């Protein structure tokens, strides 16, 4: 069974909001970055349905507005209706707590006078109305009661890089405590945090399964995992623009040989990355000209027939600072081959069979062979255009074709998508045997190479202890602790519950710590 120790001891179960009482203006809620609240507002996870403000009025959000990167309100020119009335327009300010409006002195700042919506995660002072400096009342929306699933998913995503954290407040107070409790208990705690991370991710799929939309959410999860940190939101948007139902319809009656090209055209077109051959006439080699012309014909035919439209423009994809191997064209081509290859089955069955074949108790060689077999679920034909080039019309890659999905990316998909999805499925079936099989595969799967977050947390929490924090679960645990405490804590180590818990463990060093 997956351990709940980390989620239980940190209090990071679904949020409980307490009204502010006498002498308490801000509730002791869990740490959440304001960026996560902005992400929820941008995503609008309630879809086309209405939500309610704190007064119980129905709100229809026609447009969330556009993210404002300068001083003043977070989003400009949102459009909404209250109780079915006329459309209204105004700016949006995002906060973790409703009391932050006055705490940050927005109520006296004229730059916020066009703000109409105050979107908060927690309403900690429901009785107190909030106003702009010219006396206009705000419409306040509390997200925690309606967006717990979205919050869990956003919290479990890759957090900000350590270079963006306030290093003065991240002093590593818990490192000494973890040294005192010893390597065995530290490893157990890190692995429990890693299992807690998988648990958080599984809640997203559990909610979707209860709505009868589990496979669609799995589809979106695979897209996100393929997008990696720089393009995660765009790939999620691509899954919405070209949903599972439509991609299945597109591939009906298409021969197996033509499916990769058809799916590549659909996904590239919906992503806004398919180039018009007319605009590149004369600047292409023969192979590129043939390839692009073919995709363009497919896109104009199938895209119109199945009502799939471009959701992005090329300007929406940030190429600056991205290694060519991580350009989105190659990742989209990998998705196209994956969908084309498994058009006649379903992704859930694919992953279920993979875990059923996991060699529990097997040697490292057997587990490595299993992981390689999992990566082969994502085909990468050597003749694929993007196995040999990074962009449309780009030069042929020196050194021969590449794998569009290598073992490392496949491992990331298993850890971040397949394992959480299958855990949710096992919980829905109430199958402890299935859950234990998934847990073993989760721990044994090949861990991705250390990233900047893992390296930072290894230094801060573990020091120079060799062998610590190297397994998949431990690495995932380091990421989750960083996301929940190191980055999300405004006051630093002095106000950190994880550090306090580590110190409590250290104070009873030598006694047994039970992890179930």
Short mmCIF file of C-alpha atoms in Angstrom, two decimals:
data_model
loop_
_atom_site.label_atom_id
_atom_site.label_comp_id
_atom_site.label_asym_id
_atom_site.label_seq_id
_atom_site.Cartn_x
_atom_site.Cartn_y
_atom_site.Cartn_z
CA UNK A 1 0.00 0.00 0.00
CA UNK A 2 1.15 3.56 -0.72
CA UNK A 3 2.21 5.41 2.42
CA UNK A 4 0.12 8.37 3.60
CA UNK A 5 2.67 9.37 6.27
CA UNK A 6 3.88 12.46 4.45
CA UNK A 7 0.42 13.80 3.57
CA UNK A 8 -0.84 13.04 7.08
CA UNK A 9 2.04 14.62 8.95
CA UNK A 10 2.16 17.74 6.75
CA UNK A 11 -1.59 18.26 6.79
CA UNK A 12 -1.67 18.36 3.00
CA UNK A 13 -4.90 16.47 2.63
CA UNK A 14 -7.82 18.37 0.98
CA UNK A 15 -7.83 21.92 2.42
CA UNK A 16 -9.83 22.86 5.49
CA UNK A 17 -10.57 26.57 5.74
CA UNK A 18 -11.28 28.12 9.11
CA UNK A 19 -12.97 31.45 9.67
CA UNK A 20 -10.77 34.03 11.35
CA UNK A 21 -11.63 34.33 15.01
CA UNK A 22 -10.69 36.88 17.61
CA UNK A 23 -7.05 37.79 17.31
CA UNK A 24 -6.62 35.68 14.18
CA UNK A 25 -6.70 37.57 10.92
CA UNK A 26 -5.10 34.88 8.72
CA UNK A 27 -5.88 31.17 9.10
CA UNK A 28 -3.21 28.48 9.51
CA UNK A 29 -3.80 27.08 6.03
CA UNK A 30 -1.29 25.03 4.07
CA UNK A 31 1.39 26.81 2.06
CA UNK A 32 0.47 27.49 -1.55
CA UNK A 33 2.20 29.83 -3.96
CA UNK A 34 0.16 32.55 -5.58
CA UNK A 35 1.42 31.25 -8.94
CA UNK A 36 -0.63 28.07 -8.37
CA UNK A 37 -3.79 30.15 -7.86
CA UNK A 38 -3.05 32.05 -11.08
CA UNK A 39 -2.66 28.74 -12.89
CA UNK A 40 -6.07 27.58 -11.68
CA UNK A 41 -7.69 30.83 -12.81
CA UNK A 42 -6.05 30.60 -16.24
CA UNK A 43 -7.15 26.98 -16.61
CA UNK A 44 -10.79 27.56 -15.54
CA UNK A 45 -11.21 23.88 -14.49
CA UNK A 46 -14.98 24.23 -14.00
CA UNK A 47 -15.36 24.47 -17.79
CA UNK A 48 -18.41 26.15 -19.30
CA UNK A 49 -20.46 25.83 -16.12
CA UNK A 50 -21.00 28.65 -13.67
CA UNK A 51 -19.32 29.15 -10.32
CA UNK A 52 -20.50 31.16 -7.31
CA UNK A 53 -18.98 34.12 -5.52
CA UNK A 54 -18.76 34.20 -1.72
CA UNK A 55 -22.26 35.74 -1.58
CA UNK A 56 -23.74 32.79 -3.48
CA UNK A 57 -24.34 34.61 -6.76
CA UNK A 58 -23.90 32.67 -10.01
CA UNK A 59 -20.91 33.80 -12.07
CA UNK A 60 -20.34 32.93 -15.70
CA UNK A 61 -16.72 33.60 -16.65
CA UNK A 62 -16.79 34.48 -20.35
CA UNK A 63 -13.08 35.32 -20.42
CA UNK A 64 -10.57 35.12 -17.53
CA UNK A 65 -8.69 38.08 -19.01
CA UNK A 66 -5.06 38.17 -20.08
CA UNK A 67 -2.14 37.73 -17.70
CA UNK A 68 -0.61 41.10 -16.87
CA UNK A 69 3.13 40.86 -16.35
CA UNK A 70 3.63 44.34 -14.91
CA UNK A 71 2.54 46.14 -11.73
CA UNK A 72 -1.16 46.33 -10.95
CA UNK A 73 -3.84 43.64 -11.25
CA UNK A 74 -2.78 40.12 -12.27
CA UNK A 75 -5.26 39.78 -15.18
CA UNK A 76 -6.63 42.54 -17.39
CA UNK A 77 -10.03 42.82 -19.07
CA UNK A 78 -11.85 39.75 -17.81
CA UNK A 79 -15.46 39.38 -19.02
CA UNK A 80 -18.18 37.87 -16.82
CA UNK A 81 -21.89 37.82 -15.95
CA UNK A 82 -23.50 37.88 -12.50
CA UNK A 83 -26.76 35.96 -12.09
CA UNK A 84 -27.35 35.92 -15.86
CA UNK A 85 -27.16 39.71 -16.20
CA UNK A 86 -25.37 41.80 -18.79
CA UNK A 87 -21.73 41.07 -19.59
CA UNK A 88 -19.32 43.09 -17.46
CA UNK A 89 -15.62 43.76 -17.90
CA UNK A 90 -12.89 44.42 -15.36
CA UNK A 91 -9.50 43.39 -14.04
CA UNK A 92 -8.75 40.42 -11.77
CA UNK A 93 -6.48 40.31 -8.73
CA UNK A 94 -5.27 36.91 -7.45
CA UNK A 95 -4.39 36.14 -3.84
CA UNK A 96 -3.95 33.08 -1.64
CA UNK A 97 -6.11 34.65 1.11
CA UNK A 98 -8.88 37.22 0.85
CA UNK A 99 -7.26 39.32 3.60
CA UNK A 100 -4.24 39.83 1.31
CA UNK A 101 -6.16 42.57 -0.54
CA UNK A 102 -5.87 44.95 2.40
CA UNK A 103 -2.64 43.37 3.68
CA UNK A 104 -0.94 44.36 0.39
CA UNK A 105 -2.62 47.81 0.52
CA UNK A 106 -4.44 47.38 -2.80
CA UNK A 107 -7.42 49.10 -1.17
CA UNK A 108 -5.46 52.38 -1.22
CA UNK A 109 -3.71 51.93 -4.58
CA UNK A 110 -5.39 53.67 -7.58
CA UNK A 111 -3.74 51.20 -9.98
CA UNK A 112 -6.29 48.61 -8.81
CA UNK A 113 -9.38 50.78 -9.28
CA UNK A 114 -10.47 48.87 -12.39
CA UNK A 115 -10.40 45.55 -10.49
CA UNK A 116 -13.79 43.85 -10.37
CA UNK A 117 -12.95 40.24 -9.45
CA UNK A 118 -10.91 39.24 -6.41
CA UNK A 119 -10.03 35.56 -6.88
CA UNK A 120 -8.64 33.86 -3.77
CA UNK A 121 -7.84 30.33 -2.75
CA UNK A 122 -9.07 30.76 0.82
CA UNK A 123 -11.59 33.27 2.13
CA UNK A 124 -10.30 33.97 5.64
CA UNK A 125 -12.44 37.04 6.39
CA UNK A 126 -15.77 36.34 4.74
CA UNK A 127 -17.66 38.97 6.75
CA UNK A 128 -15.42 41.85 5.63
CA UNK A 129 -16.13 43.29 2.19
CA UNK A 130 -13.23 44.56 0.10
CA UNK A 131 -13.16 47.78 -1.92
CA UNK A 132 -10.94 49.61 -4.37
CA UNK A 133 -9.47 52.98 -3.36
CA UNK A 134 -12.38 54.79 -5.02
CA UNK A 135 -14.91 52.80 -3.00
CA UNK A 136 -16.04 50.21 -5.59
CA UNK A 137 -16.89 46.78 -4.08
CA UNK A 138 -15.13 43.66 -5.34
CA UNK A 139 -16.77 40.43 -6.47
CA UNK A 140 -14.91 37.76 -4.49
CA UNK A 141 -14.47 34.15 -5.63
CA UNK A 142 -13.08 31.41 -3.36
CA UNK A 143 -11.47 28.57 -5.32
CA UNK A 144 -10.53 26.02 -2.62
CA UNK A 145 -14.01 24.47 -2.25
CA UNK A 146 -14.41 23.91 -5.99
CA UNK A 147 -10.86 23.36 -7.26
CA UNK A 148 -9.19 20.94 -4.83
CA UNK A 149 -8.37 18.54 -7.68
CA UNK A 150 -6.81 21.26 -9.82
CA UNK A 151 -4.80 22.49 -6.85
CA UNK A 152 -3.47 19.00 -6.10
CA UNK A 153 -2.46 18.59 -9.73
CA UNK A 154 -0.73 21.97 -9.93
CA UNK A 155 1.01 21.38 -6.59
CA UNK A 156 2.37 18.08 -7.84
CA UNK A 157 3.83 19.59 -11.01
CA UNK A 158 7.47 20.55 -11.30
CA UNK A 159 7.95 23.62 -9.06
CA UNK A 160 9.96 26.73 -9.77
CA UNK A 161 13.68 26.30 -10.24
CA UNK A 162 15.86 26.87 -7.14
CA UNK A 163 17.39 29.93 -8.81
CA UNK A 164 13.98 31.62 -8.54
CA UNK A 165 13.59 30.91 -4.81
CA UNK A 166 14.49 33.34 -2.04
CA UNK A 167 17.72 31.71 -1.01
CA UNK A 168 18.03 33.87 2.12
CA UNK A 169 14.98 32.15 3.56
CA UNK A 170 15.98 28.61 2.55
CA UNK A 171 18.65 27.82 5.11
CA UNK A 172 18.29 24.08 5.48
CA UNK A 173 17.17 24.06 9.11
CA UNK A 174 15.95 20.47 8.80
CA UNK A 175 19.28 19.05 7.55
CA UNK A 176 20.77 18.66 11.02
CA UNK A 177 17.60 16.99 12.30
CA UNK A 178 17.58 14.51 9.41
CA UNK A 179 21.18 13.65 10.17
CA UNK A 180 20.28 12.93 13.80
CA UNK A 181 17.46 10.52 12.93
CA UNK A 182 19.79 8.49 10.72
CA UNK A 183 19.84 7.35 7.12
CA UNK A 184 17.23 4.62 7.44
CA UNK A 185 14.48 6.86 8.83
CA UNK A 186 15.43 9.72 6.52
CA UNK A 187 15.12 7.38 3.53
CA UNK A 188 11.73 6.17 4.79
CA UNK A 189 10.53 9.76 5.15
CA UNK A 190 11.71 10.77 1.66
CA UNK A 191 10.12 7.71 0.09
CA UNK A 192 6.87 8.43 1.94
CA UNK A 193 6.97 11.96 0.48
CA UNK A 194 7.52 10.47 -2.99
CA UNK A 195 4.55 8.14 -2.53
CA UNK A 196 2.55 11.14 -1.30
CA UNK A 197 3.41 12.94 -4.53
CA UNK A 198 2.05 10.01 -6.54
CA UNK A 199 -1.05 10.06 -4.32
CA UNK A 200 -1.63 13.76 -5.08
CA UNK A 201 -1.34 13.10 -8.80
CA UNK A 202 -3.75 10.17 -8.56
CA UNK A 203 -6.53 12.37 -7.15
CA UNK A 204 -6.83 14.11 -10.49
CA UNK A 205 -7.59 10.81 -12.20
CA UNK A 206 -9.84 9.60 -9.38
CA UNK A 207 -12.08 12.65 -9.81
CA UNK A 208 -12.14 12.18 -13.59
CA UNK A 209 -13.03 8.49 -13.23
CA UNK A 210 -15.95 9.39 -10.99
CA UNK A 211 -17.19 11.70 -13.76
CA UNK A 212 -16.73 8.94 -16.34
CA UNK A 213 -13.84 10.86 -17.95
CA UNK A 214 -10.84 8.85 -16.76
CA UNK A 215 -9.47 7.95 -20.18
CA UNK A 216 -9.77 11.55 -21.40
CA UNK A 217 -7.81 12.77 -18.36
CA UNK A 218 -5.17 10.08 -18.94
CA UNK A 219 -4.87 11.37 -22.52
CA UNK A 220 -4.29 14.92 -21.21
CA UNK A 221 -1.76 13.66 -18.68
CA UNK A 222 0.32 11.99 -21.38
CA UNK A 223 0.31 15.21 -23.40
CA UNK A 224 1.48 17.23 -20.39
CA UNK A 225 4.27 14.76 -19.57
CA UNK A 226 5.46 14.96 -23.17
CA UNK A 227 5.56 18.74 -22.97
CA UNK A 228 8.02 18.90 -20.02
CA UNK A 229 8.27 22.05 -17.87
CA UNK A 230 8.72 24.66 -20.61
CA UNK A 231 5.66 23.64 -22.64
CA UNK A 232 3.40 21.87 -20.13
CA UNK A 233 0.52 24.36 -20.40
CA UNK A 234 0.66 24.41 -24.21
CA UNK A 235 0.56 20.62 -24.41
CA UNK A 236 -2.40 20.51 -22.04
CA UNK A 237 -4.11 23.07 -24.28
CA UNK A 238 -3.28 20.91 -27.30
CA UNK A 239 -5.05 17.95 -25.66
CA UNK A 240 -8.13 20.18 -25.30
CA UNK A 241 -7.93 21.42 -28.90
CA UNK A 242 -7.51 17.88 -30.26
CA UNK A 243 -9.31 15.74 -27.64
CA UNK A 244 -9.30 11.96 -27.48
CA UNK A 245 -12.77 11.66 -29.01
CA UNK A 246 -11.74 13.64 -32.09
CA UNK A 247 -8.35 12.02 -32.62
CA UNK A 248 -10.05 8.62 -32.52
CA UNK A 249 -12.60 9.83 -35.07
CA UNK A 250 -9.83 11.21 -37.28
CA UNK A 251 -8.09 7.82 -37.43
CA UNK A 252 -11.21 5.84 -38.28
CA UNK A 253 -10.96 4.22 -41.71
CA UNK A 254 -7.36 5.43 -42.11
CA UNK A 255 -4.87 2.71 -42.99
CA UNK A 256 -2.10 1.92 -40.49
CA UNK A 257 0.53 3.18 -42.94
CA UNK A 258 -1.07 6.63 -43.22
CA UNK A 259 -1.99 7.10 -39.56
CA UNK A 260 1.31 8.68 -38.41
CA UNK A 261 1.15 11.38 -41.10
CA UNK A 262 -2.55 12.08 -40.45
CA UNK A 263 -2.04 12.41 -36.70
CA UNK A 264 1.11 14.51 -37.14
CA UNK A 265 -0.81 16.90 -39.39
CA UNK A 266 -3.71 17.19 -36.92
CA UNK A 267 -1.55 17.80 -33.86
CA UNK A 268 0.89 20.18 -35.59
CA UNK A 269 -2.04 22.10 -37.07
CA UNK A 270 -3.88 22.36 -33.74
CA UNK A 271 -0.62 23.48 -32.09
CA UNK A 272 -0.16 26.25 -34.66
CA UNK A 273 3.25 24.88 -35.61
CA UNK A 274 2.42 23.50 -39.07
CA UNK A 275 4.03 25.78 -41.63
CA UNK A 276 2.22 26.85 -44.79
CA UNK A 277 4.22 25.49 -47.74
CA UNK A 278 3.42 28.59 -49.78
CA UNK A 279 5.29 30.83 -47.34
CA UNK A 280 8.36 28.57 -47.51
CA UNK A 281 8.36 27.95 -51.25
CA UNK A 282 11.88 27.83 -52.61
CA UNK A 283 13.46 27.56 -49.18
CA UNK A 284 12.98 23.84 -48.65
CA UNK A 285 14.84 20.73 -49.69
CA UNK A 286 12.85 18.16 -51.67
CA UNK A 287 12.06 15.88 -48.70
CA UNK A 288 10.86 18.78 -46.52
CA UNK A 289 8.77 20.20 -49.36
CA UNK A 290 7.05 16.86 -49.95
CA UNK A 291 6.51 16.26 -46.23
CA UNK A 292 5.08 19.71 -45.46
CA UNK A 293 2.83 19.77 -48.52
CA UNK A 294 1.41 16.39 -47.55
CA UNK A 295 0.74 17.46 -43.96
CA UNK A 296 -0.85 20.72 -45.10
CA UNK A 297 -3.28 18.89 -47.40
CA UNK A 298 -4.21 16.50 -44.59
CA UNK A 299 -4.70 19.35 -42.10
CA UNK A 300 -6.93 21.42 -44.38
CA UNK A 301 -9.06 18.34 -45.12
CA UNK A 302 -9.25 16.48 -41.78
CA UNK A 303 -9.06 19.55 -39.58
CA UNK A 304 -12.09 21.11 -41.25
CA UNK A 305 -13.99 17.83 -41.45
CA UNK A 306 -13.57 17.11 -37.72
CA UNK A 307 -13.83 20.74 -36.59
CA UNK A 308 -10.32 20.93 -35.12
CA UNK A 309 -8.83 24.41 -35.13
CA UNK A 310 -5.44 25.87 -34.29
CA UNK A 311 -5.38 26.73 -30.57
CA UNK A 312 -1.99 28.48 -30.65
CA UNK A 313 0.28 30.48 -32.91
CA UNK A 314 4.02 29.98 -33.23
CA UNK A 315 4.51 32.99 -30.95
CA UNK A 316 2.88 31.01 -28.11
CA UNK A 317 5.80 28.58 -28.09
CA UNK A 318 8.93 29.88 -26.34
CA UNK A 319 11.97 28.52 -28.19
CA UNK A 320 14.55 30.82 -26.58
CA UNK A 321 16.73 28.89 -24.17
CA UNK A 322 15.28 25.51 -25.24
CA UNK A 323 17.64 22.82 -26.47
CA UNK A 324 16.74 21.70 -30.02
CA UNK A 325 16.18 18.14 -28.73
CA UNK A 326 13.35 19.56 -26.59
CA UNK A 327 11.66 21.58 -29.34
CA UNK A 328 7.91 20.86 -29.32
CA UNK A 329 7.83 19.58 -32.91
CA UNK A 330 9.67 16.41 -31.92
CA UNK A 331 7.48 15.89 -28.85
CA UNK A 332 4.31 16.35 -30.92
CA UNK A 333 5.62 13.92 -33.54
CA UNK A 334 6.19 11.40 -30.72
CA UNK A 335 2.59 11.81 -29.59
CA UNK A 336 1.40 11.37 -33.17
CA UNK A 337 3.28 8.08 -33.53
CA UNK A 338 2.01 6.90 -30.13
CA UNK A 339 -1.62 7.63 -30.97
CA UNK A 340 -1.32 6.20 -34.47
CA UNK A 341 0.31 3.02 -33.17
CA UNK A 342 -2.38 2.36 -30.54
CA UNK A 343 -5.42 3.64 -32.43
CA UNK A 344 -7.26 0.33 -32.16
CA UNK A 345 -6.75 -0.10 -28.40
CA UNK A 346 -6.86 2.15 -25.40
CA UNK A 347 -4.14 3.67 -23.24
CA UNK A 348 -5.52 2.35 -19.97
CA UNK A 349 -5.26 -1.28 -21.11
CA UNK A 350 -1.79 -0.54 -22.44
CA UNK A 351 -0.53 0.60 -19.04
CA UNK A 352 -2.43 -2.10 -17.12
CA UNK A 353 -0.72 -4.81 -19.18
CA UNK A 354 2.66 -3.15 -18.64
CA UNK A 355 2.31 -3.21 -14.84
CA UNK A 356 0.91 -6.75 -14.93
CA UNK A 357 4.18 -7.77 -16.59
CA UNK A 358 6.36 -6.02 -13.99
CA UNK A 359 8.95 -8.54 -12.66
CA UNK A 360 8.27 -8.09 -8.93
CA UNK A 361 11.34 -9.22 -7.02
CA UNK A 362 13.32 -9.41 -10.23
CA UNK A 363 16.99 -8.57 -10.66
CA UNK A 364 18.15 -5.15 -11.90
CA UNK A 365 18.66 -6.62 -15.36
CA UNK A 366 15.04 -7.84 -15.52
CA UNK A 367 13.66 -4.53 -14.29
CA UNK A 368 15.81 -2.61 -16.81
CA UNK A 369 14.43 -4.84 -19.57
CA UNK A 370 10.88 -4.14 -18.35
CA UNK A 371 11.52 -0.39 -18.36
CA UNK A 372 12.93 -0.61 -21.88
CA UNK A 373 9.80 -2.51 -22.91
CA UNK A 374 7.65 0.26 -21.44
CA UNK A 375 9.57 2.87 -23.45
CA UNK A 376 8.90 0.82 -26.61
CA UNK A 377 5.20 1.59 -26.18
CA UNK A 378 6.18 4.97 -27.63
CA UNK A 379 7.39 4.14 -31.15
CA UNK A 380 10.07 6.20 -32.80
CA UNK A 381 10.59 4.97 -36.38
CA UNK A 382 14.00 5.90 -37.74
CA UNK A 383 12.41 7.05 -40.98
CA UNK A 384 10.27 9.59 -39.09
CA UNK A 385 10.97 13.13 -40.31
CA UNK A 386 11.42 14.46 -36.77
CA UNK A 387 13.66 11.59 -35.75
CA UNK A 388 16.13 13.14 -38.17
CA UNK A 389 15.34 16.88 -37.87
CA UNK A 390 14.39 19.28 -35.09
CA UNK A 391 12.17 21.66 -37.09
CA UNK A 392 10.29 21.87 -40.37
CA UNK A 393 12.95 22.46 -43.03
CA UNK A 394 15.76 22.11 -40.49
CA UNK A 395 19.08 20.44 -41.19
CA UNK A 396 19.40 16.67 -40.88
CA UNK A 397 20.69 15.79 -37.40
CA UNK A 398 24.31 14.67 -37.39
CA UNK A 399 24.93 11.21 -36.00
CA UNK A 400 21.80 9.53 -37.29
CA UNK A 401 18.17 9.28 -36.16
CA UNK A 402 17.21 9.90 -32.53
CA UNK A 403 14.53 8.27 -30.39
CA UNK A 404 11.64 10.68 -30.02
CA UNK A 405 10.84 9.09 -26.66
CA UNK A 406 13.86 7.62 -24.95
CA UNK A 407 13.96 5.57 -21.74
CA UNK A 408 14.29 8.69 -19.55
CA UNK A 409 11.18 10.40 -20.95
CA UNK A 410 9.29 7.10 -20.84
CA UNK A 411 10.30 6.75 -17.18
CA UNK A 412 8.94 10.24 -16.49
CA UNK A 413 5.66 9.30 -18.16
CA UNK A 414 5.42 6.18 -16.03
CA UNK A 415 6.20 7.97 -12.76
CA UNK A 416 4.06 11.06 -13.38
CA UNK A 417 1.15 9.64 -15.41
CA UNK A 418 0.84 5.86 -15.63
CA UNK A 419 1.52 5.05 -11.97
CA UNK A 420 -0.85 7.76 -10.58
CA UNK A 421 -3.56 6.76 -13.06
CA UNK A 422 -3.27 3.07 -12.22
CA UNK A 423 -3.22 3.90 -8.50
CA UNK A 424 -6.52 5.75 -8.91
CA UNK A 425 -7.89 2.79 -10.85
CA UNK A 426 -6.81 0.35 -8.12
CA UNK A 427 -8.45 2.55 -5.49
CA UNK A 428 -11.68 2.68 -7.51
CA UNK A 429 -11.61 -1.14 -7.68
CA UNK A 430 -10.60 -1.34 -4.01
CA UNK A 431 -7.80 -3.69 -5.07
CA UNK A 432 -4.93 -3.77 -2.59
CA UNK A 433 -3.12 -6.33 -4.73
CA UNK A 434 -3.12 -3.98 -7.72
CA UNK A 435 -2.02 -1.05 -5.55
CA UNK A 436 0.92 -2.99 -4.15
CA UNK A 437 1.98 -4.04 -7.66
CA UNK A 438 1.92 -0.39 -8.76
CA UNK A 439 3.88 0.67 -5.68
CA UNK A 440 6.62 -1.85 -6.42
CA UNK A 441 6.84 -0.73 -10.05
CA UNK A 442 6.90 2.93 -8.94
CA UNK A 443 9.88 2.32 -6.63
CA UNK A 444 11.77 0.14 -9.10
CA UNK A 445 11.23 2.22 -12.24
CA UNK A 446 14.25 4.00 -13.61
CA UNK A 447 14.68 7.36 -11.91
CA UNK A 448 15.27 10.33 -14.18
CA UNK A 449 18.60 12.09 -13.96
CA UNK A 450 18.93 14.65 -11.20
CA UNK A 451 17.47 18.04 -12.08
CA UNK A 452 18.22 21.37 -10.43
CA UNK A 453 15.54 20.91 -7.76
CA UNK A 454 16.74 17.44 -6.74
CA UNK A 455 20.37 18.57 -6.66
CA UNK A 456 19.47 21.61 -4.57
CA UNK A 457 17.39 19.59 -2.09
CA UNK A 458 20.02 16.86 -1.84
CA UNK A 459 22.57 19.44 -0.78
CA UNK A 460 20.20 21.25 1.62
CA UNK A 461 18.63 18.23 3.30
CA UNK A 462 21.13 15.43 2.88
CA UNK A 463 24.57 17.01 2.63
CA UNK A 464 27.30 14.74 1.40
CA UNK A 465 25.77 11.44 2.49
CA UNK A 466 26.39 9.10 -0.46
CA UNK A 467 23.50 6.97 -1.64
CA UNK A 468 20.79 9.14 -0.06
CA UNK A 469 17.93 10.42 -2.22
CA UNK A 470 18.85 8.42 -5.32
CA UNK A 471 15.86 6.15 -5.78
CA UNK A 472 12.80 7.17 -7.79
CA UNK A 473 10.54 7.56 -4.75
CA UNK A 474 13.17 9.54 -2.82
CA UNK A 475 13.76 11.89 -5.75
CA UNK A 476 10.05 12.46 -6.09
CA UNK A 477 9.94 13.09 -2.35
CA UNK A 478 12.64 15.76 -2.55
CA UNK A 479 10.68 17.54 -5.28
CA UNK A 480 7.45 17.43 -3.25
CA UNK A 481 9.07 18.72 -0.05
CA UNK A 482 10.66 21.54 -2.02
CA UNK A 483 7.34 22.45 -3.63
CA UNK A 484 5.34 22.28 -0.39
CA UNK A 485 7.77 23.98 1.96
CA UNK A 486 11.00 25.50 0.60
CA UNK A 487 9.45 27.54 -2.21
CA UNK A 488 5.93 27.98 -0.87
CA UNK A 489 6.98 29.33 2.54
CA UNK A 490 7.10 33.12 2.70
CA UNK A 491 8.79 33.15 6.13
CA UNK A 492 11.52 30.60 5.49
CA UNK A 493 12.80 27.85 7.75
CA UNK A 494 11.75 29.59 10.95
CA UNK A 495 8.10 28.97 10.09
CA UNK A 496 8.43 25.57 8.38
CA UNK A 497 6.27 22.68 9.54
CA UNK A 498 8.47 20.14 7.80
CA UNK A 499 11.51 21.39 9.72
CA UNK A 500 9.48 21.29 12.93
CA UNK A 501 8.44 17.71 12.19
CA UNK A 502 12.05 16.69 11.44
CA UNK A 503 13.12 18.21 14.75
CA UNK A 504 10.38 16.33 16.59
CA UNK A 505 11.54 13.10 14.97
CA UNK A 506 15.12 13.90 15.98
CA UNK A 507 14.07 14.56 19.57
CA UNK A 508 12.82 11.01 19.87
CA UNK A 509 15.69 9.47 17.88
CA UNK A 510 16.11 5.87 18.78
CA UNK A 511 12.41 5.22 19.11
CA UNK A 512 10.61 3.41 16.34
CA UNK A 513 8.79 5.39 13.66
CA UNK A 514 5.91 3.50 12.17
CA UNK A 515 5.28 3.91 8.48
CA UNK A 516 2.42 1.97 7.05
#
